GROMACS .gro file of C-alpha atoms in nm:
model
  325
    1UNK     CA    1  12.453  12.285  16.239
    2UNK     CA    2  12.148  12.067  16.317
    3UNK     CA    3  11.911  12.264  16.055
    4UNK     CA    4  12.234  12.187  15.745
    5UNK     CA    5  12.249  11.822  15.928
    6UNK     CA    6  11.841  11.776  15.849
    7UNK     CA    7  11.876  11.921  15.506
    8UNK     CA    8  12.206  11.705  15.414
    9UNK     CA    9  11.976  11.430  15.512
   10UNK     CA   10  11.684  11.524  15.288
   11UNK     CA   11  11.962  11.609  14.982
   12UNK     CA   12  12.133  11.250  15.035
   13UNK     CA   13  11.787  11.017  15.132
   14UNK     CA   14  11.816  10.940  14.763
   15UNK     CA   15  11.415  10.931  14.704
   16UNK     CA   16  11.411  11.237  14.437
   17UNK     CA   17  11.697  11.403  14.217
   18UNK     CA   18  11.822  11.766  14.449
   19UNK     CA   19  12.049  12.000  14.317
   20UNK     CA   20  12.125  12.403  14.323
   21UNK     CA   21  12.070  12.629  14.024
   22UNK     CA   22  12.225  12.969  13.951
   23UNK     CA   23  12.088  13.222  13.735
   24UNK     CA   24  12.403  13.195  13.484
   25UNK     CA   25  12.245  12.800  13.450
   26UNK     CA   26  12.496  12.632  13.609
   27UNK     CA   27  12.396  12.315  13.842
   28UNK     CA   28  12.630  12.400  14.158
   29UNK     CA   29  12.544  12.064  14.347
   30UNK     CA   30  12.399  11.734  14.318
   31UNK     CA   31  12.262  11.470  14.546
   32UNK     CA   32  12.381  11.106  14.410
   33UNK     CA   33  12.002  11.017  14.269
   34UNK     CA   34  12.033  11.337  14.027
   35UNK     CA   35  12.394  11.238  13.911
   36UNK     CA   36  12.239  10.873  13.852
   37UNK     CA   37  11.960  11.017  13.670
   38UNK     CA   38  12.163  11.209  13.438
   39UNK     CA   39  12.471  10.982  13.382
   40UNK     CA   40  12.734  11.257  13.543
   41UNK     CA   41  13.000  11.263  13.801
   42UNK     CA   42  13.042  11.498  14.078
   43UNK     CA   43  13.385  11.625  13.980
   44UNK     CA   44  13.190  11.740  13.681
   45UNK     CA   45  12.961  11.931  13.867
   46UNK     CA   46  13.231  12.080  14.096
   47UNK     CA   47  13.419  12.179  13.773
   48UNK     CA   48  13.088  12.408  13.693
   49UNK     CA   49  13.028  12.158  13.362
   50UNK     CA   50  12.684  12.093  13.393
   51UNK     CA   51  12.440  12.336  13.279
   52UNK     CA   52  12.062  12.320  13.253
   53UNK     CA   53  12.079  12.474  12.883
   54UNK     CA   54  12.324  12.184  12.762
   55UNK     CA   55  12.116  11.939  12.952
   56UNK     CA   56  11.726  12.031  12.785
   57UNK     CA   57  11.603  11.980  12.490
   58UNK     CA   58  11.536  12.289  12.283
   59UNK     CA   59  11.133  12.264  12.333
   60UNK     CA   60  11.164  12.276  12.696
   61UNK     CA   61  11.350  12.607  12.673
   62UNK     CA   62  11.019  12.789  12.695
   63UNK     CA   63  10.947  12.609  13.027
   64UNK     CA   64  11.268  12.665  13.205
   65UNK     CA   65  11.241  13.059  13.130
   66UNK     CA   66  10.865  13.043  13.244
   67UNK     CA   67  10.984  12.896  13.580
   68UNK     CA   68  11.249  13.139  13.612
   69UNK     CA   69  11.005  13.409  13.601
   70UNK     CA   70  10.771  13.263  13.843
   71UNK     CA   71  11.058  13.261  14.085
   72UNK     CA   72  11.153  13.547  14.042
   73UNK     CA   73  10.833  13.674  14.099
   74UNK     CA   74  10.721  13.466  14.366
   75UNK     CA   75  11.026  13.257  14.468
   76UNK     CA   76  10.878  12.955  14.361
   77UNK     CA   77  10.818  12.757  14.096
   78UNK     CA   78  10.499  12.531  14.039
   79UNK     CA   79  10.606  12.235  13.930
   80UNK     CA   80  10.588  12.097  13.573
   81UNK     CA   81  10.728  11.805  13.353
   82UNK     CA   82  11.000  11.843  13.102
   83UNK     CA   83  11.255  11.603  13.040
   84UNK     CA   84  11.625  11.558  13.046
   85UNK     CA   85  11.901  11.480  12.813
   86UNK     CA   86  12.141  11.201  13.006
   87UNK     CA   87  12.509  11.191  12.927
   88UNK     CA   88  12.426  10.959  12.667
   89UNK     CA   89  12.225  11.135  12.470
   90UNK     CA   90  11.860  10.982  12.597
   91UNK     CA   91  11.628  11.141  12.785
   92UNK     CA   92  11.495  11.123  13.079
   93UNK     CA   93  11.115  11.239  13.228
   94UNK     CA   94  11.125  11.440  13.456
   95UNK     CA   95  10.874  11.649  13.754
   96UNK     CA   96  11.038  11.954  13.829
   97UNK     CA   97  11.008  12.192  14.083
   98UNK     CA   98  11.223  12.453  14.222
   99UNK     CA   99  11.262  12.754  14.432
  100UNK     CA  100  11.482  13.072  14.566
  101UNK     CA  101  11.661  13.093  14.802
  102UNK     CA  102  11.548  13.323  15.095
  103UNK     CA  103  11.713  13.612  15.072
  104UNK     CA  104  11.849  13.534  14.674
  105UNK     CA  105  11.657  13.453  14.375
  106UNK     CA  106  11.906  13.411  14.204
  107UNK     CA  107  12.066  13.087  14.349
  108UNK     CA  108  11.833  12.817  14.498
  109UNK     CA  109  11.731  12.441  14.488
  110UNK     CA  110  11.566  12.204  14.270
  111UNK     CA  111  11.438  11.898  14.304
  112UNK     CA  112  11.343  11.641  13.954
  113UNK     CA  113  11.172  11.312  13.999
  114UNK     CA  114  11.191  11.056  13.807
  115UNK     CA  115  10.845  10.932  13.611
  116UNK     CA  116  10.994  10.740  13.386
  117UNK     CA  117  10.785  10.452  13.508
  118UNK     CA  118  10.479  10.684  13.501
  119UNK     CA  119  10.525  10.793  13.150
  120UNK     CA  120  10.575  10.436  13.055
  121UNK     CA  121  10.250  10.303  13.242
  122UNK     CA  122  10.082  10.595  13.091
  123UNK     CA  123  10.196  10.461  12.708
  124UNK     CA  124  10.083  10.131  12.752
  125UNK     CA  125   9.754  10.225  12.922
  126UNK     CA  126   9.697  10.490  12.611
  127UNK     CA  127   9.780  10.174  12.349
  128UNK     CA  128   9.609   9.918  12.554
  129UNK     CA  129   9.288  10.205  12.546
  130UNK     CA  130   9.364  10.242  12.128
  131UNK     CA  131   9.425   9.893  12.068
  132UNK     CA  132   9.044   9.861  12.254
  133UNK     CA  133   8.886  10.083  12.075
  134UNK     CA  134   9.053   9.992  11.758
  135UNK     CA  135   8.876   9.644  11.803
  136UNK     CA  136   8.565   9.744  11.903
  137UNK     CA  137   8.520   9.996  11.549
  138UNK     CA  138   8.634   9.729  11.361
  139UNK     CA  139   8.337   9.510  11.479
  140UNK     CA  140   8.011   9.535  11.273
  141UNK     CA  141   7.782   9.523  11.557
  142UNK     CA  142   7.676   9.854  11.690
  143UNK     CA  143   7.798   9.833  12.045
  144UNK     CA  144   7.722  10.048  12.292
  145UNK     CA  145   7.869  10.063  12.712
  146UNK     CA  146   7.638  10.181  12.980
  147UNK     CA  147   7.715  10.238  13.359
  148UNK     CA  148   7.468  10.100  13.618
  149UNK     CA  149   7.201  10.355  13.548
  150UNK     CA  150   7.226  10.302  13.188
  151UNK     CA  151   7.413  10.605  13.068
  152UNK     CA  152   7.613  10.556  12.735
  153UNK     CA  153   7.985  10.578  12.811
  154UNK     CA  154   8.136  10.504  12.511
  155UNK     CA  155   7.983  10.379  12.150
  156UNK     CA  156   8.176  10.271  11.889
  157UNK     CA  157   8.172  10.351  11.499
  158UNK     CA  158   7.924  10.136  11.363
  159UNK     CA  159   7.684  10.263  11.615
  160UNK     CA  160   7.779  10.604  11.532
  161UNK     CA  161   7.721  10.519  11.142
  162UNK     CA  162   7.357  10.399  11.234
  163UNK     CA  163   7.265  10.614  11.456
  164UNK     CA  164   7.376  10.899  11.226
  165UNK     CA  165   7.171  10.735  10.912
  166UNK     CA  166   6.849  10.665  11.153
  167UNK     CA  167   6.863  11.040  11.258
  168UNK     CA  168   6.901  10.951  11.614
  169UNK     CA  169   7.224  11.208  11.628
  170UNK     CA  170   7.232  11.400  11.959
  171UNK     CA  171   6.896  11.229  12.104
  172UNK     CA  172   6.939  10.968  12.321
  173UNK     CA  173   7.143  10.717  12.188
  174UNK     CA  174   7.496  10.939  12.204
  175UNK     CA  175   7.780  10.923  12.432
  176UNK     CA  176   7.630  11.069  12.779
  177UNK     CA  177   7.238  10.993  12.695
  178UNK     CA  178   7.047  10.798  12.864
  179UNK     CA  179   7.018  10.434  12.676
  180UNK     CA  180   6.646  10.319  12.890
  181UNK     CA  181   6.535  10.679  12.796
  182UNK     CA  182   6.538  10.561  12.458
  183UNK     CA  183   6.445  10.176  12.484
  184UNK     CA  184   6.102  10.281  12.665
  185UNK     CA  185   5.823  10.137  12.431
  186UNK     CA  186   5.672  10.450  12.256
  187UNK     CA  187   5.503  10.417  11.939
  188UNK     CA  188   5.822  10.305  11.775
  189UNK     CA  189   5.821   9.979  11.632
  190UNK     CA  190   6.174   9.837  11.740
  191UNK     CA  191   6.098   9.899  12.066
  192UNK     CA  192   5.891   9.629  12.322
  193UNK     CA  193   5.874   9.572  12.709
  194UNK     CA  194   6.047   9.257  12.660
  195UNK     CA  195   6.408   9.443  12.552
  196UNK     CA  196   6.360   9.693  12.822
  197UNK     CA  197   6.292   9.388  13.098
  198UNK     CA  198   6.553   9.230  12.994
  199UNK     CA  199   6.837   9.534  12.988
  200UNK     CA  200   6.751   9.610  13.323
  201UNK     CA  201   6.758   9.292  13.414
  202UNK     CA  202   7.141   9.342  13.321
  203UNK     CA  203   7.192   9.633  13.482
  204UNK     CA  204   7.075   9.556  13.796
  205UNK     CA  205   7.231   9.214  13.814
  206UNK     CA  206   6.971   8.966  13.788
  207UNK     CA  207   7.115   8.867  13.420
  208UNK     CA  208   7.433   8.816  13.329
  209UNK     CA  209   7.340   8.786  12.985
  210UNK     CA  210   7.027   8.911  12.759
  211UNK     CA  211   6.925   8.821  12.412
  212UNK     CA  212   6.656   8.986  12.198
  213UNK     CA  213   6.573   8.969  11.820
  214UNK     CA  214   6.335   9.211  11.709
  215UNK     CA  215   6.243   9.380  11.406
  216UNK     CA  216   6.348   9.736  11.328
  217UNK     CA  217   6.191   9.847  10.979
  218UNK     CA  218   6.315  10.206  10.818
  219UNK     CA  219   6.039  10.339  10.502
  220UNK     CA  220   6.277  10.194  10.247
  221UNK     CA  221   6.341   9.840  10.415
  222UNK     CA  222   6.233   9.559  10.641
  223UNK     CA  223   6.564   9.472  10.883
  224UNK     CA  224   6.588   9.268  11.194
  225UNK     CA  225   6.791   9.334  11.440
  226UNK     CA  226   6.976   9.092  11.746
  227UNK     CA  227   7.024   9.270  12.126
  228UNK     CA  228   7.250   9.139  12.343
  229UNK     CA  229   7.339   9.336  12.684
  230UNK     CA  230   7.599   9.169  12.851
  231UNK     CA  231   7.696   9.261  13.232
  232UNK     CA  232   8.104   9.312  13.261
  233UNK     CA  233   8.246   9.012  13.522
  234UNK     CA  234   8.538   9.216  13.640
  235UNK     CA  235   8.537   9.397  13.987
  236UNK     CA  236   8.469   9.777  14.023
  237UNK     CA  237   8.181  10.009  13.890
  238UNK     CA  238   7.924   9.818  13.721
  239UNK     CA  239   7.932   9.799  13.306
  240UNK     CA  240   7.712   9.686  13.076
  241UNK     CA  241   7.784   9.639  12.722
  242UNK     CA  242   7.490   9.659  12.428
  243UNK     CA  243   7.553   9.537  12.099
  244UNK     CA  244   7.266   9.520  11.797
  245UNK     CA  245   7.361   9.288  11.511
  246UNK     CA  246   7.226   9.326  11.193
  247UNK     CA  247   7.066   8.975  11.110
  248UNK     CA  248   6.803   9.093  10.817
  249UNK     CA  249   7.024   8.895  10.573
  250UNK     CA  250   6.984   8.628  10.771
  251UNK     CA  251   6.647   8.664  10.819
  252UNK     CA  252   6.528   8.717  10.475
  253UNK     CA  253   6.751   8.395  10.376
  254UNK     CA  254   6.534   8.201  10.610
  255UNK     CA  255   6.177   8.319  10.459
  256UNK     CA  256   6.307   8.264  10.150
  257UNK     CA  257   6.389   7.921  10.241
  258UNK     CA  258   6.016   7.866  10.420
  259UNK     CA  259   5.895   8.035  10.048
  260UNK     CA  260   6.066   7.787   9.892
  261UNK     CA  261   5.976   7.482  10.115
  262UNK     CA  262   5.615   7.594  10.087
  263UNK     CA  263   5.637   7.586   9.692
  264UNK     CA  264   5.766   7.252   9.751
  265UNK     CA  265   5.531   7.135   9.937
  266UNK     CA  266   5.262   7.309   9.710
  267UNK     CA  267   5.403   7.116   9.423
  268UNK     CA  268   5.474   6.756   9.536
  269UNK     CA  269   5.106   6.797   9.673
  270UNK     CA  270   4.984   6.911   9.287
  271UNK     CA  271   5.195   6.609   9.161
  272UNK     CA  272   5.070   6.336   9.396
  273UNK     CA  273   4.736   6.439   9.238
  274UNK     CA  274   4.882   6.450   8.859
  275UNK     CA  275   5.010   6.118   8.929
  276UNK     CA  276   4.712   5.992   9.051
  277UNK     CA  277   4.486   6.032   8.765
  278UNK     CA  278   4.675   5.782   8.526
  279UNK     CA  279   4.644   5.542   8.744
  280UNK     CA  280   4.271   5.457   8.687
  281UNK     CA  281   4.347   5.438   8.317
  282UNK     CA  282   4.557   5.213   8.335
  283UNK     CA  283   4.367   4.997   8.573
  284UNK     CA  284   4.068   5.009   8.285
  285UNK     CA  285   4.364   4.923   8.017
  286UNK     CA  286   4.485   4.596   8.234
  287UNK     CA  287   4.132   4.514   8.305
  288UNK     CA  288   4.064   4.514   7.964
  289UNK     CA  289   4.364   4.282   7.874
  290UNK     CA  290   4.268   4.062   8.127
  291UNK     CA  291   3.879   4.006   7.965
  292UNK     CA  292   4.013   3.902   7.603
  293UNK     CA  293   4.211   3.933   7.323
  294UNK     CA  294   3.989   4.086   7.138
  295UNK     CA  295   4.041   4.444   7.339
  296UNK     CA  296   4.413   4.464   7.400
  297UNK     CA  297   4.494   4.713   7.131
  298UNK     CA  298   4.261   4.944   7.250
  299UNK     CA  299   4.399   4.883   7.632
  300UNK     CA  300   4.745   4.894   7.480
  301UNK     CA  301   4.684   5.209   7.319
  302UNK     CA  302   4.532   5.370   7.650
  303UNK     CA  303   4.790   5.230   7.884
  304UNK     CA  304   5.057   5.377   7.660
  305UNK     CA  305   4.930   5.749   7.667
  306UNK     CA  306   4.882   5.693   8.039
  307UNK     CA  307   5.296   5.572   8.080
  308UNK     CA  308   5.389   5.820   7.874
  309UNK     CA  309   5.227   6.075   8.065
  310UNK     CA  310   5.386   5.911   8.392
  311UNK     CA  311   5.716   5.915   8.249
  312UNK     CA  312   5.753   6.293   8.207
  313UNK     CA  313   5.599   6.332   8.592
  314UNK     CA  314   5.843   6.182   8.681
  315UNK     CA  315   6.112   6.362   8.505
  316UNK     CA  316   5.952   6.646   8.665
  317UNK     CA  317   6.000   6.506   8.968
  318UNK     CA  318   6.403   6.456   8.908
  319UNK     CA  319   6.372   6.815   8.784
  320UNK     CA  320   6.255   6.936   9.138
  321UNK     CA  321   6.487   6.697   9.305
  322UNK     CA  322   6.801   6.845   9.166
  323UNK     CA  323   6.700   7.217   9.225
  324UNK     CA  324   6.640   7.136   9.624
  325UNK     CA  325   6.930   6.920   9.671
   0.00000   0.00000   0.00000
């Protein structure tokens, strides 16, 4: 009597679904948790209506039998997930286990827990992960996470892209590589102390945040590149993430701005001479009026070559002011 007391007390604590199988697949019994789970009543499980075919889905089938086997066998089942169709037609996730009982495998308990919760923790973990990663491929950095010794834990596809067209595929820059084994200055030109410094800086916590612009030229092109390791704030195992931004367009847009100022500069200085050299003419032509009558065509003469020639400087000049403004 006590040992049917303690299991009646195990079957009706309500913490996990219990009920007896047969081999025909009939559920004999139910604790209340199981009934709940499934949407039945218990006069419907007295009457011998609910069966474990009726109540799993076709692809679980192959599972059920597998079990049976293993009891059979062994009088035990390891447990394994399916899932149940409720009453209502939804389903329900399920952990199942079940056994025989001692002296009949053909009869015996089960017990089914409920991960519902689980599976649905488990969903929005896997779409919070995609959602992540779907971000971080969109981005046209090439970004890069390390752990605290620098290995590369994840990359995303722009890094993959450039490290594929570089030839740096399965060296050190993929997932499980060492990243400091390939940042230590070698003959390579992208590579200096100063980047290396800096990431471990990062790593071991004595930057939050490092920047570093370098250039990183391939044989058919001169590109720049911008580092920037940043250390994660959150608590747990230390993360670093590395990005490299492409910033050769910006780069060549800014020599081709100095090019330009210096041509500028080249030119105003060439003009401010040009400019100059009327000048003395014209002093000679007002000089002249100045001394008599008698020479003011010939000064008018001069002094009018000398304007004109001032008047298409400075036309030049609006010229060059229009294609700098």
């Amino acid at each position: 009597r006590e040992t049917e007391e303690r299991f009646r007390a195990v079957v009706e604590s309500n913490m996990v679904g219990i009920g007896f199988w047969n081999l025909d697949g009939r559920i004999t019994d139910a604790n209340d948790t199981l009934l709940r789970m499934l949407g039945y009543a218990p006069e419907e499980v007295a009457a011998g209506r609910l069966r474990f075919p009726d109540i799993t889905p076709p692809e679980h089938h192959p599972a059920d039998a597998r079990c049976l086997a293993e009891i059979a066998a062994t009088g035990t089942c390891t447990p394994y997930e399916k899932e149940y169709v409720r009453r209502d037609g939804t389903r329900v996730p399920v952990v199942l286990g079940a056994a025989a009982m001692p002296n009949d495998r053909t009869r015996g308990p089960f017990f089914a827990l409920d991960i519902t919760e689980r599976k649905r923790a488990e969903r929005e973990l896997a779409e919070a992960h995609e959602f992540l990663h779907s971000s971080i491929d969109a981005l046209s950095s090439h970004i890069a996470v390390l752990d605290e010794r620098g290995v590369v834990l994840a990359v995303n596809d722009a890094w993959r892209r450039f490290a594929d067209q570089n030839n740096f595929t399965g060296h050190d820059y993929a997932v499980g590589a060492n990243y400091l084994g390939a940042c230590e200055p070698t003959d390579q030109a992208c590579i200096d102390s100063g980047m290396v410094a800096g990431l471990r800086g990062v790593l071991a916590g004595t930057l939050d945040l490092f920047e570093h612009e370098y250039p990183c030229h391939s044989a058919t092109e001169h590109r720049w590149f911008v580092m920037r390791a940043t250390r994660f704030k959150s608590p747990g195992p230390v993360r670093v993430v590395v990005a490299h931004e492409d910033v050769t367009k910006r780069k060549l847009a800014e020599e081709a701005l100095r090019e330009a100022d210096r041509k500028k500069d080249e030119f105003l200085a060439i003009l401010a001479h040009e400019l100059r050299n009327p000048l003395a003419p014209l002093r000679t032509g007002l000089e002249l009026v100045r001394r008599g009558a008698g020479q003011a065509e010939r000064a008018w003469l001069m002094m009018e070559r000398q304007v004109n020639q001032l008047v298409r400087l400075v036309d030049d000049l609006l010229d060059v002011s229009r294609i700098t403004q």
